[in-house]
Coordinates of C-alpha atoms and ligand atoms in Angstrom, one line a residue:
M882 CA 149.0 76.3 81.0
C883 CA 145.1 75.5 81.2
G884 CA 143.2 75.5 78.4
I885 CA 140.5 77.4 77.6
L886 CA 137.6 77.6 74.8
G887 CA 134.8 79.3 74.0
F888 CA 131.5 79.4 71.1
S889 CA 129.3 81.6 70.2
G890 CA 127.1 80.4 67.9
K891 CA 124.1 77.8 66.8
G892 CA 124.8 74.1 66.2
P893 CA 126.4 71.0 68.1
V894 CA 127.5 73.3 70.8
R895 CA 127.9 69.9 72.9
K896 CA 130.2 68.5 70.5
I897 CA 132.5 71.5 69.8
I898 CA 133.2 72.1 73.8
S899 CA 133.8 68.2 74.6
R900 CA 136.1 67.4 71.5
G901 CA 137.6 71.0 72.0
L902 CA 138.5 70.2 75.7
K903 CA 139.7 66.9 75.1
A904 CA 141.9 68.5 72.4
L905 CA 143.1 70.9 75.4
E906 CA 143.5 68.5 78.0
Y907 CA 147.3 68.3 76.8
R908 CA 147.5 71.4 78.7
G909 CA 145.9 70.3 81.7
Y910 CA 143.6 68.0 83.3
D911 CA 143.5 68.4 86.6
S912 CA 139.7 69.5 86.3
C913 CA 137.6 70.8 83.5
G914 CA 134.5 73.4 83.3
Y915 CA 132.1 75.6 81.3
A916 CA 129.5 78.0 81.5
F917 CA 126.9 79.5 79.6
L918 CA 124.5 82.2 79.3
S919 CA 120.6 80.9 79.3
E920 CA 117.5 83.5 79.7
G921 CA 120.0 86.2 81.1
V922 CA 121.4 83.4 83.8
V923 CA 125.1 82.5 83.8
C924 CA 125.2 78.5 84.7
V925 CA 128.3 77.0 85.5
N926 CA 129.2 73.5 85.7
K927 CA 132.5 71.9 86.6
K928 CA 134.2 68.4 87.6
T929 CA 137.6 67.2 89.0
G930 CA 139.7 64.6 87.6
K931 CA 140.3 63.1 84.4
G932 CA 137.9 62.5 81.5
G933 CA 134.1 62.6 81.6
T934 CA 133.7 65.7 79.6
D935 CA 130.9 63.7 77.5
E936 CA 129.0 63.4 80.6
L937 CA 129.3 66.8 82.0
V938 CA 128.5 69.1 78.3
S939 CA 125.2 67.2 78.5
E940 CA 123.4 70.0 80.3
I941 CA 124.5 72.4 77.9
P942 CA 121.2 73.4 75.8
E943 CA 122.0 73.2 71.8
Y944 CA 119.5 75.8 70.1
S945 CA 119.0 75.6 66.2
D946 CA 117.1 79.2 66.2
R947 CA 119.6 81.1 68.2
R948 CA 122.9 81.7 69.3
I949 CA 124.4 80.2 72.7
C950 CA 127.6 81.9 74.2
V951 CA 129.7 79.3 76.2
I952 CA 133.2 79.1 77.7
S953 CA 135.2 76.2 79.5
H954 CA 138.5 75.4 80.6
T955 CA 140.7 72.7 81.0
R956 CA 142.7 72.8 84.4
W957 CA 146.2 72.7 85.2
A958 CA 146.8 73.3 89.0
T959 CA 149.0 76.8 89.9
H960 CA 147.2 78.6 92.8
G961 CA 145.1 75.6 94.9
K962 CA 144.8 72.5 95.1
V963 CA 142.9 70.3 92.9
C964 CA 138.9 70.9 93.8
L965 CA 135.9 71.9 92.5
E966 CA 135.6 75.9 94.0
N967 CA 139.3 75.5 92.4
A968 CA 138.1 74.5 88.8
H969 CA 137.3 77.4 86.2
P970 CA 134.9 78.9 85.5
H971 CA 134.9 81.0 88.5
R972 CA 132.6 84.0 89.1
D973 CA 131.8 87.2 91.5
C974 CA 130.5 87.7 94.8
K975 CA 126.8 87.7 92.9
N976 CA 126.9 84.8 90.5
E977 CA 126.9 87.2 87.7
I978 CA 130.2 86.8 86.1
A979 CA 131.7 83.9 84.6
L980 CA 135.0 83.5 83.8
V981 CA 137.9 81.1 82.4
H982 CA 141.6 82.1 82.6
N983 CA 145.2 80.5 80.9
G984 CA 148.0 82.1 83.2
I985 CA 149.4 83.8 86.4
I986 CA 148.1 87.0 87.6
E987 CA 151.4 87.8 89.8
N988 CA 149.6 90.7 91.7
Y989 CA 146.8 89.3 92.5
A990 CA 147.0 88.4 96.7
R991 CA 147.2 92.1 96.6
L992 CA 144.2 92.9 94.2
K993 CA 142.5 90.4 96.4
K994 CA 143.4 92.1 99.7
E995 CA 141.6 95.4 98.1
L996 CA 139.1 94.0 96.9
E997 CA 137.9 91.6 100.3
Q998 CA 138.4 95.5 102.1
K999 CA 135.4 96.3 99.7
G1000 CA 133.7 93.5 100.9
H1001 CA 134.2 90.5 98.3
I1002 CA 133.8 87.1 99.2
F1003 CA 136.3 84.7 97.8
S1004 CA 135.6 80.9 97.2
S1005 CA 138.5 79.6 95.7
D1006 CA 142.5 79.8 96.9
T1007 CA 142.9 80.9 92.7
D1008 CA 144.5 83.5 91.6
T1009 CA 142.3 83.5 88.5
E1010 CA 139.0 84.4 91.0
V1011 CA 140.5 87.8 91.5
I1012 CA 139.9 88.7 88.1
A1013 CA 136.3 88.1 88.1
H1014 CA 135.7 90.2 91.6
L1015 CA 137.8 93.1 89.9
F1016 CA 135.5 93.1 86.7
E1017 CA 132.7 93.3 89.3
E1018 CA 133.6 95.8 91.1
E1019 CA 134.6 98.2 88.2
A1020 CA 131.1 97.5 86.8
K1021 CA 130.0 98.8 89.8
K1022 CA 130.5 102.5 88.2
M1023 CA 130.8 101.7 84.7
P1024 CA 129.3 99.7 81.8
F1025 CA 130.8 96.3 81.9
R1026 CA 133.1 96.5 78.6
K1027 CA 134.5 99.6 80.1
A1028 CA 135.0 98.1 83.4
V1029 CA 136.9 95.1 82.2
L1030 CA 139.1 97.2 80.0
K1031 CA 140.1 99.1 82.5
S1032 CA 140.5 96.1 84.9
L1033 CA 143.0 94.5 82.3
N1034 CA 145.3 97.5 82.9
K1035 CA 145.2 96.6 86.7
L1036 CA 146.5 92.8 86.0
D1037 CA 150.2 92.0 86.1
G1038 CA 151.6 88.8 85.1
T1039 CA 150.3 86.5 81.9
F1040 CA 146.3 85.8 80.6
A1041 CA 144.1 84.8 78.0
L1042 CA 140.7 84.5 79.5
L1043 CA 137.0 84.6 78.6
V1044 CA 133.9 86.2 80.6
L1045 CA 130.6 85.8 80.3
R1046 CA 128.2 88.2 82.1
K1047 CA 124.1 87.9 82.7
G1048 CA 122.4 89.8 80.8
C1049 CA 125.4 90.4 78.2
S1050 CA 124.9 87.9 75.2
E1051 CA 128.6 88.1 74.2
I1052 CA 131.7 86.7 75.1
I1053 CA 134.3 89.3 76.5
G1054 CA 138.1 88.3 75.9
A1055 CA 141.8 89.0 76.5
R1056 CA 145.3 88.6 75.9
K1057 CA 148.8 89.0 77.3
G1058 CA 150.9 86.6 77.2
S1059 CA 149.5 83.1 76.7
P1060 CA 148.5 82.0 73.3
L1061 CA 144.7 83.1 71.7
F1062 CA 143.4 82.4 68.4
A1063 CA 139.8 83.0 66.9
G1064 CA 137.6 80.9 64.1
V1065 CA 134.8 82.1 62.2
K1066 CA 132.6 79.6 60.0
G1067 CA 129.6 81.6 59.1
K1068 CA 127.6 83.4 62.0
D1069 CA 129.7 81.1 64.4
F1070 CA 132.8 82.3 66.2
F1071 CA 135.4 80.0 68.2
I1072 CA 137.8 80.9 70.9
S1073 CA 140.2 79.0 71.8
S1074 CA 144.4 78.9 73.1
D1075 CA 145.2 76.1 70.4
I1076 CA 144.2 75.9 66.9
N1077 CA 144.0 72.1 66.7
S1078 CA 140.6 72.7 69.1
I1079 CA 139.0 74.3 66.7
V1080 CA 139.9 73.2 63.1
N1081 CA 137.5 70.7 62.6
Y1082 CA 135.2 73.6 62.2
T1083 CA 137.0 76.3 60.3
D1084 CA 140.3 77.0 58.5
E1085 CA 139.6 80.8 58.9
I1086 CA 141.8 82.0 61.9
M1087 CA 142.8 84.9 63.2
F1088 CA 145.9 85.3 66.1
L1089 CA 145.1 87.1 68.6
E1090 CA 147.9 89.4 69.7
D1091 CA 149.4 90.2 73.4
G1092 CA 147.2 93.7 74.1
D1093 CA 144.1 92.4 72.2
M1094 CA 140.7 92.8 73.8
F1095 CA 137.7 91.2 72.0
A1096 CA 134.1 91.3 72.7
I1097 CA 132.2 88.1 70.4
G1098 CA 128.0 88.6 70.0
D1099 CA 127.1 88.7 66.2
E1100 CA 130.1 90.2 65.2
M1101 CA 133.8 90.1 66.6
E1102 CA 135.6 93.3 67.8
I1103 CA 139.0 94.2 69.1
L1104 CA 140.5 96.8 70.9
D1105 CA 144.0 97.1 72.0
F1106 CA 143.4 97.3 76.2
V1107 CA 146.6 99.2 76.9
K1108 CA 145.7 102.3 73.5
K1109 CA 142.5 102.0 74.2
E1110 CA 141.9 102.0 70.8
S1111 CA 140.4 99.6 68.1
V1112 CA 141.9 97.2 66.2
K1113 CA 141.9 96.2 62.3
R1114 CA 142.6 92.0 62.4
S1115 CA 141.2 90.0 60.0
F1116 CA 140.5 86.0 59.9
S1117 CA 142.7 84.1 57.4
R1118 CA 142.8 81.2 55.9
I1119 CA 145.2 78.5 57.0
K1120 CA 146.5 75.2 55.6
S1121 CA 144.0 72.6 57.1
G1122 CA 146.7 71.3 59.2
V1123 CA 144.6 68.7 60.8
Q1124 CA 146.7 65.9 61.2
S1125 CA 145.3 62.5 62.6
T1126 CA 144.8 62.2 66.5
A1127 CA 143.6 58.7 66.6
M1128 CA 145.7 56.0 68.4
G1129 CA 144.7 53.3 66.2
N1130 CA 145.7 50.4 67.5
F1131 CA 148.0 51.0 70.2
E1132 CA 147.1 50.8 73.6
S1133 CA 148.6 54.6 74.7
Y1134 CA 149.8 57.6 72.9
M1135 CA 153.2 56.9 74.8
Q1136 CA 153.4 53.7 72.9
K1137 CA 151.9 55.1 69.5
E1138 CA 154.5 58.0 69.7
I1139 CA 157.4 55.6 70.4
F1140 CA 156.5 53.3 67.9
E1141 CA 156.2 56.5 65.3
Q1142 CA 159.8 57.8 65.9
P1143 CA 161.2 56.1 62.6
A1144 CA 158.9 57.7 60.5
A1145 CA 159.0 60.6 62.1
L1146 CA 162.8 60.7 62.2
V1147 CA 163.2 60.6 58.2
S1148 CA 160.3 63.1 57.3
T1149 CA 161.9 65.3 59.7
F1150 CA 165.3 65.4 58.6
N1151 CA 164.5 64.7 54.4
S1152 CA 161.5 67.7 54.7
L1153 CA 164.7 70.5 55.8
C1154 CA 167.4 68.6 53.5
K1155 CA 164.3 69.5 50.8
E1156 CA 164.7 72.9 51.9
L1157 CA 168.7 72.9 51.8
A1158 CA 169.1 75.9 49.3
R1159 CA 166.8 78.1 51.4
Y1160 CA 168.1 77.7 55.0
M1161 CA 171.7 78.3 53.1
E1162 CA 170.6 81.8 52.2
I1163 CA 168.7 82.6 55.5
V1164 CA 171.1 81.3 57.7
D1165 CA 173.4 84.1 56.1
T1166 CA 176.4 84.1 58.2
V1167 CA 178.5 81.6 60.1
P1168 CA 177.9 82.7 64.0
G1169 CA 180.7 83.1 66.1
R1170 CA 178.5 81.6 68.8
I1171 CA 175.7 79.7 69.6
T1172 CA 173.6 79.9 72.8
I1173 CA 170.9 77.0 72.9
V1174 CA 167.8 77.4 75.1
G1175 CA 164.9 75.2 75.8
C1176 CA 163.2 73.3 78.9
G1177 CA 163.2 69.8 79.9
S1178 CA 163.3 67.2 77.2
S1179 CA 164.5 69.9 74.9
W1180 CA 166.9 71.0 77.1
H1181 CA 168.4 67.6 76.7
A1182 CA 168.4 67.7 73.0
G1183 CA 170.6 70.9 72.9
L1184 CA 173.0 69.5 75.0
I1185 CA 173.4 66.4 72.7
G1186 CA 173.4 69.7 70.0
E1187 CA 176.4 70.8 71.7
Y1188 CA 178.1 67.6 72.0
M1189 CA 177.6 67.5 68.1
M1190 CA 178.4 71.1 67.1
E1191 CA 181.3 71.8 69.1
K1192 CA 182.8 68.7 67.4
L1193 CA 182.1 69.7 64.3
L1194 CA 182.3 72.8 63.5
R1195 CA 184.6 74.2 66.8
I1196 CA 182.3 76.8 67.2
P1197 CA 181.4 77.4 71.1
V1198 CA 177.9 76.1 72.2
E1199 CA 176.5 77.1 75.4
V1200 CA 173.0 75.3 76.6
E1201 CA 171.3 77.5 78.8
Y1202 CA 168.0 76.9 81.2
A1203 CA 165.3 79.0 79.3
S1204 CA 164.5 80.0 82.6
E1205 CA 167.6 81.1 83.9
F1206 CA 168.8 82.4 80.8
R1207 CA 166.0 85.1 80.5
Y1208 CA 166.0 86.2 83.9
R1209 CA 170.6 86.4 84.1
N1210 CA 171.0 89.3 82.0
P1211 CA 173.3 87.3 79.6
V1212 CA 175.9 88.9 77.6
F1213 CA 175.2 88.9 73.8
L1214 CA 178.2 89.4 71.6
P1215 CA 178.1 90.2 67.7
D1216 CA 178.0 87.1 65.8
D1217 CA 175.4 85.5 68.6
L1218 CA 173.0 83.0 67.2
V1219 CA 170.3 82.0 69.8
V1220 CA 168.4 78.8 69.0
S1221 CA 165.7 77.8 71.2
I1222 CA 164.2 74.3 70.9
S1223 CA 160.5 73.6 71.9
Q1224 CA 157.8 71.1 70.7
S1225 CA 155.1 73.3 71.4
G1226 CA 156.5 76.3 70.9
E1227 CA 154.5 77.7 73.4
T1228 CA 156.3 77.0 76.6
A1229 CA 156.3 80.8 78.5
D1230 CA 160.3 80.5 79.8
T1231 CA 161.5 79.6 76.3
L1232 CA 159.6 82.1 74.8
G1233 CA 160.5 84.5 77.5
A1234 CA 164.2 83.3 77.1
V1235 CA 163.3 84.4 73.0
K1236 CA 162.1 87.7 73.5
E1237 CA 165.0 89.0 75.8
A1238 CA 167.4 87.4 73.2
K1239 CA 165.4 89.2 70.1
K1240 CA 167.4 92.3 68.7
K1241 CA 170.6 91.4 70.3
A1242 CA 171.2 88.2 68.8
K1243 CA 170.1 86.3 65.7
L1244 CA 167.0 84.1 66.9
L1245 CA 166.4 80.2 65.3
S1246 CA 163.8 78.4 66.7
I1247 CA 163.0 74.3 66.3
C1248 CA 159.8 73.8 67.1
N1249 CA 156.9 71.0 66.1
V1250 CA 154.2 73.4 65.9
H1251 CA 153.3 75.8 63.2
N1252 CA 152.0 79.1 63.7
S1253 CA 153.0 78.8 67.5
S1254 CA 154.8 81.7 69.6
I1255 CA 158.3 81.1 69.6
P1256 CA 158.8 80.6 65.9
G1257 CA 156.3 83.9 65.3
E1258 CA 159.5 85.4 67.3
S1259 CA 162.4 84.0 65.4
N1260 CA 164.0 85.1 62.3
Y1261 CA 164.2 81.7 61.2
A1262 CA 162.3 78.2 62.5
L1263 CA 163.6 74.8 61.4
Y1264 CA 160.3 72.6 62.1
T1265 CA 160.1 69.1 63.0
Q1266 CA 157.7 66.6 61.4
A1267 CA 157.2 64.7 64.4
G1268 CA 153.2 64.9 64.3
P1269 CA 151.4 66.1 67.0
E1270 CA 152.5 64.4 70.2
I1271 CA 149.6 63.7 72.9
G1272 CA 151.7 62.0 75.4
V1273 CA 152.4 64.5 77.7
A1274 CA 156.4 62.6 77.9
S1275 CA 157.9 63.6 74.8
T1276 CA 159.4 60.6 72.8
K1277 CA 159.2 61.3 69.2
A1278 CA 159.5 65.3 69.5
F1279 CA 162.8 64.6 71.2
T1280 CA 164.1 62.5 69.1
A1281 CA 163.3 64.8 66.0
Q1282 CA 164.8 67.4 67.7
I1283 CA 167.8 65.8 67.3
A1284 CA 167.4 65.4 63.7
A1285 CA 166.9 68.8 63.3
L1286 CA 169.7 69.7 65.7
Y1287 CA 171.6 67.7 63.2
F1288 CA 170.6 68.9 59.9
L1289 CA 171.8 72.4 61.6
N1290 CA 175.4 70.9 62.2
L1291 CA 175.3 70.1 58.5
L1292 CA 173.9 73.1 57.5
L1293 CA 176.5 75.0 58.9
A1294 CA 179.1 72.6 58.0
L1295 CA 178.9 73.1 54.4
K1296 CA 178.5 77.1 55.0
M1297 CA 181.7 77.1 56.7
G1298 CA 183.1 74.8 53.8
L1299 CA 183.9 71.7 56.1
I1300 CA 181.7 69.4 54.2
K1301 CA 180.8 69.2 50.5
E1302 CA 177.3 69.4 49.5
Y1303 CA 177.4 66.1 47.3
S1304 CA 178.2 64.4 50.6
L1305 CA 174.6 65.2 52.0
E1306 CA 173.3 62.6 50.1
K1307 CA 175.3 60.3 51.9
K1308 CA 174.1 62.0 55.5
I1309 CA 170.5 61.2 54.3
E1310 CA 171.5 58.2 53.5
E1311 CA 173.1 57.3 56.8
F1312 CA 170.1 58.8 58.6
S1313 CA 167.6 56.8 57.0
A1314 CA 169.5 53.7 57.8
T1315 CA 169.9 54.4 61.4
A1316 CA 166.1 55.3 61.5
K1317 CA 165.5 52.2 60.2
K1318 CA 167.2 50.5 62.9
I1319 CA 164.9 51.6 66.1
R1320 CA 162.5 49.3 64.6
C1321 CA 165.2 46.2 65.4
I1322 CA 165.1 48.0 68.4
F1323 CA 161.4 47.6 68.8
S1324 CA 161.6 43.6 68.0
M1325 CA 163.8 43.5 71.6
L1326 CA 160.2 44.1 73.4
P1327 CA 160.3 40.8 75.3
D1328 CA 163.7 40.9 76.5
M1329 CA 163.0 44.7 78.2
E1330 CA 159.1 43.3 79.8
K1331 CA 162.2 41.2 81.9
I1332 CA 164.2 44.0 83.2
A1333 CA 161.1 46.4 83.5
D1334 CA 160.0 43.6 85.9
K1335 CA 163.0 44.2 87.7
L1336 CA 162.8 47.7 87.9
K1337 CA 159.6 48.0 88.6
D1338 CA 159.1 47.0 92.6
K1339 CA 162.5 49.3 93.0
S1340 CA 162.4 53.1 94.5
N1341 CA 165.3 54.8 92.8
A1342 CA 167.5 54.1 89.4
L1343 CA 170.9 56.0 88.3
F1344 CA 171.2 56.3 84.3
L1345 CA 174.9 56.9 83.7
G1346 CA 176.8 58.0 80.5
R1347 CA 179.6 60.1 78.6
G1348 CA 180.3 62.6 76.2
I1349 CA 176.9 62.9 73.7
H1350 CA 175.5 60.0 75.8
F1351 CA 175.3 62.2 79.0
P1352 CA 172.1 63.9 77.7
V1353 CA 170.7 60.8 76.5
A1354 CA 171.3 59.3 80.5
L1355 CA 169.1 62.3 81.7
E1356 CA 166.5 61.6 79.1
G1357 CA 166.3 58.4 80.1
A1358 CA 165.9 59.6 84.1
L1359 CA 163.2 62.2 83.1
K1360 CA 161.3 59.6 81.4
M1361 CA 161.3 57.2 83.9
K1362 CA 160.8 59.8 86.6
E1363 CA 157.9 61.4 84.9
V1364 CA 155.9 58.0 83.8
S1365 CA 156.7 55.5 86.2
Y1366 CA 157.0 57.8 89.4
I1367 CA 160.5 55.6 90.3
H1368 CA 163.0 58.5 91.3
A1369 CA 165.6 58.6 88.8
E1370 CA 168.8 60.9 88.5
G1371 CA 170.8 61.5 85.5
Y1372 CA 174.9 61.7 85.1
P1373 CA 177.9 61.6 83.8
A1374 CA 179.0 58.3 84.8
A1375 CA 182.2 60.1 85.7
E1376 CA 180.8 62.4 88.0
M1377 CA 179.0 59.7 89.8
K1378 CA 182.2 59.0 92.1
H1379 CA 181.9 62.5 93.3
G1380 CA 178.7 61.8 95.3
P1381 CA 176.0 59.4 93.6
I1382 CA 178.1 56.4 94.4
A1383 CA 177.0 56.9 97.8
L1384 CA 174.0 55.6 97.1
I1385 CA 174.8 51.9 95.4
D1386 CA 174.1 49.0 96.7
E1387 CA 171.8 46.1 95.5
N1388 CA 168.5 47.7 95.6
M1389 CA 170.5 50.7 93.3
P1390 CA 169.3 49.6 89.6
V1391 CA 171.9 51.7 87.0
V1392 CA 171.1 52.0 83.4
F1393 CA 174.6 52.9 81.8
I1394 CA 175.1 53.8 78.4
S1395 CA 178.1 52.4 77.0
V1396 CA 178.5 52.6 73.1
R1397 CA 182.0 52.0 71.0
D1398 CA 183.2 54.9 71.0
R1399 CA 186.7 56.8 72.4
F1400 CA 184.7 56.6 76.3
S1401 CA 184.4 52.8 75.9
M1402 CA 186.6 51.6 78.1
K1403 CA 186.1 54.3 80.8
V1404 CA 182.5 53.9 80.8
I1405 CA 183.4 49.8 81.6
S1406 CA 185.6 51.1 84.5
N1407 CA 182.9 53.4 86.0
M1408 CA 180.7 49.9 85.6
R1409 CA 183.3 48.2 87.6
E1410 CA 182.9 50.6 90.2
V1411 CA 179.1 50.5 90.7
K1412 CA 179.6 46.4 90.3
A1413 CA 182.4 46.6 93.3
R1414 CA 179.2 48.0 95.2
G1415 CA 176.7 45.6 94.5
G1416 CA 174.7 47.5 92.4
C1417 CA 172.6 46.1 89.9
I1418 CA 173.9 47.1 86.0
I1419 CA 171.6 47.3 82.9
T1420 CA 174.1 48.0 80.3
V1421 CA 172.4 49.7 76.6
S1422 CA 175.5 48.9 74.0
D1423 CA 175.9 48.9 70.4
Y1424 CA 178.9 46.6 71.0
I1425 CA 179.3 43.1 73.1
D1426 CA 182.4 42.1 74.7
D1427 CA 183.9 39.9 77.6
D1428 CA 183.8 43.0 79.8
I1429 CA 180.1 44.0 79.0
L1430 CA 179.1 40.4 79.0
N1431 CA 181.1 39.9 82.9
I1432 CA 180.0 43.4 84.4
S1433 CA 176.3 43.6 83.3
D1434 CA 173.2 42.3 85.2
E1435 CA 171.5 43.0 81.9
I1436 CA 172.5 43.7 78.3
I1437 CA 170.1 45.4 75.9
N1438 CA 172.3 45.2 72.6
I1439 CA 171.1 47.6 70.0
P1440 CA 172.4 48.1 66.9
E1441 CA 175.8 50.5 66.0
A1442 CA 174.4 53.7 64.3
E1443 CA 176.1 55.1 61.1
N1444 CA 177.7 57.8 62.4
E1445 CA 178.8 59.1 66.0
Y1446 CA 176.2 62.2 66.1
L1447 CA 173.2 59.6 65.3
K1448 CA 173.9 57.3 68.0
P1449 CA 171.9 59.4 70.5
L1450 CA 168.7 58.5 68.7
L1451 CA 169.4 54.9 69.1
T1452 CA 170.6 54.6 72.6
V1453 CA 167.5 56.4 74.1
I1454 CA 164.9 54.1 72.5
P1455 CA 165.2 51.4 75.0
L1456 CA 165.8 54.1 77.4
Q1457 CA 162.1 55.0 76.3
L1458 CA 160.7 52.1 76.2
L1459 CA 162.1 50.9 80.1
A1460 CA 160.4 53.9 81.4
Y1461 CA 156.9 53.0 79.6
L1462 CA 156.7 49.1 80.6
T1463 CA 158.2 50.3 83.7
A1464 CA 155.0 52.5 83.6
L1465 CA 152.8 49.7 83.0
K1466 CA 153.5 47.5 85.6
R1467 CA 153.2 49.9 88.4
D1468 CA 149.7 51.2 86.4
C1469 CA 150.6 54.3 85.7
D1470 CA 148.8 56.6 83.4
V1471 CA 152.1 56.7 81.1
D1472 CA 149.8 59.4 78.8
K1473 CA 148.8 61.6 81.4
P1474 CA 151.0 61.3 83.9
R1475 CA 150.2 63.3 87.5
N1476 CA 150.8 66.5 88.2
L1477 CA 152.2 67.1 84.8
A1478 CA 150.5 69.1 81.6
K1479 CA 151.8 69.1 78.1
C1480 CA 152.4 72.6 77.3
V1481 CA 153.8 74.6 80.2
T1482 CA 152.8 78.3 79.6
V1483 CA 153.5 79.5 83.1
E1484 CA 156.9 80.3 84.2
Ligands
LIG2810 C1 159.3 65.7 79.3 C2 158.8 66.9 78.3 C3 158.8 68.3 79.0 C4 159.2 69.2 77.6 C5 159.4 70.1 77.9 C6 159.4 71.8 77.4 O1 159.0 64.5 78.8 O2 158.0 66.6 77.9 O3 160.0 68.2 79.7 O4 160.5 68.8 77.0 O5 158.2 70.9 79.0 O6 158.1 71.6 76.2 P1 158.6 72.0 74.7 O7 159.4 71.6 74.1 O8 156.9 72.3 74.4 O9 158.7 73.4 74.8

């Protein structure tokens, strides 16, 4: 993870770096820092903790008559604890080199040992510092650019990096396996891990590729550091995709994004339906098997997709953790379709899984971010229209992924002749009607406050559901642990008696998802089992009967969705709200929970 941002030019550099770092904070917010060249000297400033970038950048000089080169970084700790020594930029022994890095250097321990034997003194626990010392060592024998080129080929792992060196009025950088974009405006150059941190200044963007090494002075030069030959790549104008990231009247991004779901869902589903004819053409054959890969909430969305698709299409569907799939040497069959799901489009393990499947299966990605790496590696993409998701815990992106999976289910059903095109109109109506019902759930907030009051002092919670609501239970538990730090587990309701039931006592809240479907009576039996052991039952239900009334300690009575596949869109909302409200009552930062980052670009 980590975000890196560089600027070479004149003008309001403090604002550019401060705003840019804020825009990159979703990649990590443990610490941040920057380096610039002044009178040929490398100056470094860094801090730990969230926020405070405006004060931090106040020491960067702003020139109107000459160019300044600045590199900056926001960190998500991988090697070494959160402290100033481990914050980027990292330096060499003589403080002549400053370097920022995103990625992981896998052979850093061996390189560090070799460099220590040559007399290098290290001051951090990071893998990154080794790069600065390696550059220093090679530069003893050759010009700096050549030293960087040679060193890059010694690094195993992934990197997007920027480096400044005393006496050189340029930023040198490189990428392998971690995203990096360049932007230009006149003679000003921007370089960043995420376009969104620079699109306020320019829409002329260049997508750097693995193996690119570049130098930015008055011009930008690019070299393939593996083939050691120069590369021609140009800037192109991208559609101004700047979407508002203002919090408006909301108290947090998480709250705003939960409330944006009705609009995000309709926008996602309608935009996909508008392009139905195009998708009917590009998804040219019906797959024999579908493998869905993703991580975290995206993996949960995949499980919901599995229930939908196996039921309607009768095509076998496997849902895999991307991190396991990529290294398992998976078996591919001739008619396989691999569906990757990723909000960010940059998750390292999902990208790795997609690369593993490339050339062996057709690849379709479901993604929320245009121009990101995962759709770039896929044959087709279904974009969700959730808009920028800033809160670290996924909410609107998750439900938008379910909308895209529902669309894919219908698309394949049409292709297979299981439904007729005219019935799509009805499906669109059903979808909008369900999305509207989310607003009714928002009106139940005062009741949920009372339940959150009960939850806030608990140490553990269980979330149980059956069928398509089992993955919803997993998602509810993940939301609770991410933002409130209460230990929560999701289970298939029937599985509880095979172990977790040992945990049930009066201190264990159990959230049941019990909807009107073929499992209703079975879920009621599972609720009775918890009740018999003194557990406190919170029921999310789209129907009320005597059993629900008698067994539950608390009931969140949600509206009924228009069809069974759309029910998860409603059952997950109270779980998001319970996690949100409980976290607030425990004084947790719901937007930037501890230890997390929004975009996980390390495996
Ligand atoms: C949970 C959450 C994470 C992400 C996971 C995958 O709230 O946000 O579990 O879902 O890191 O991220 P993407 O979807 O960007 O690949």
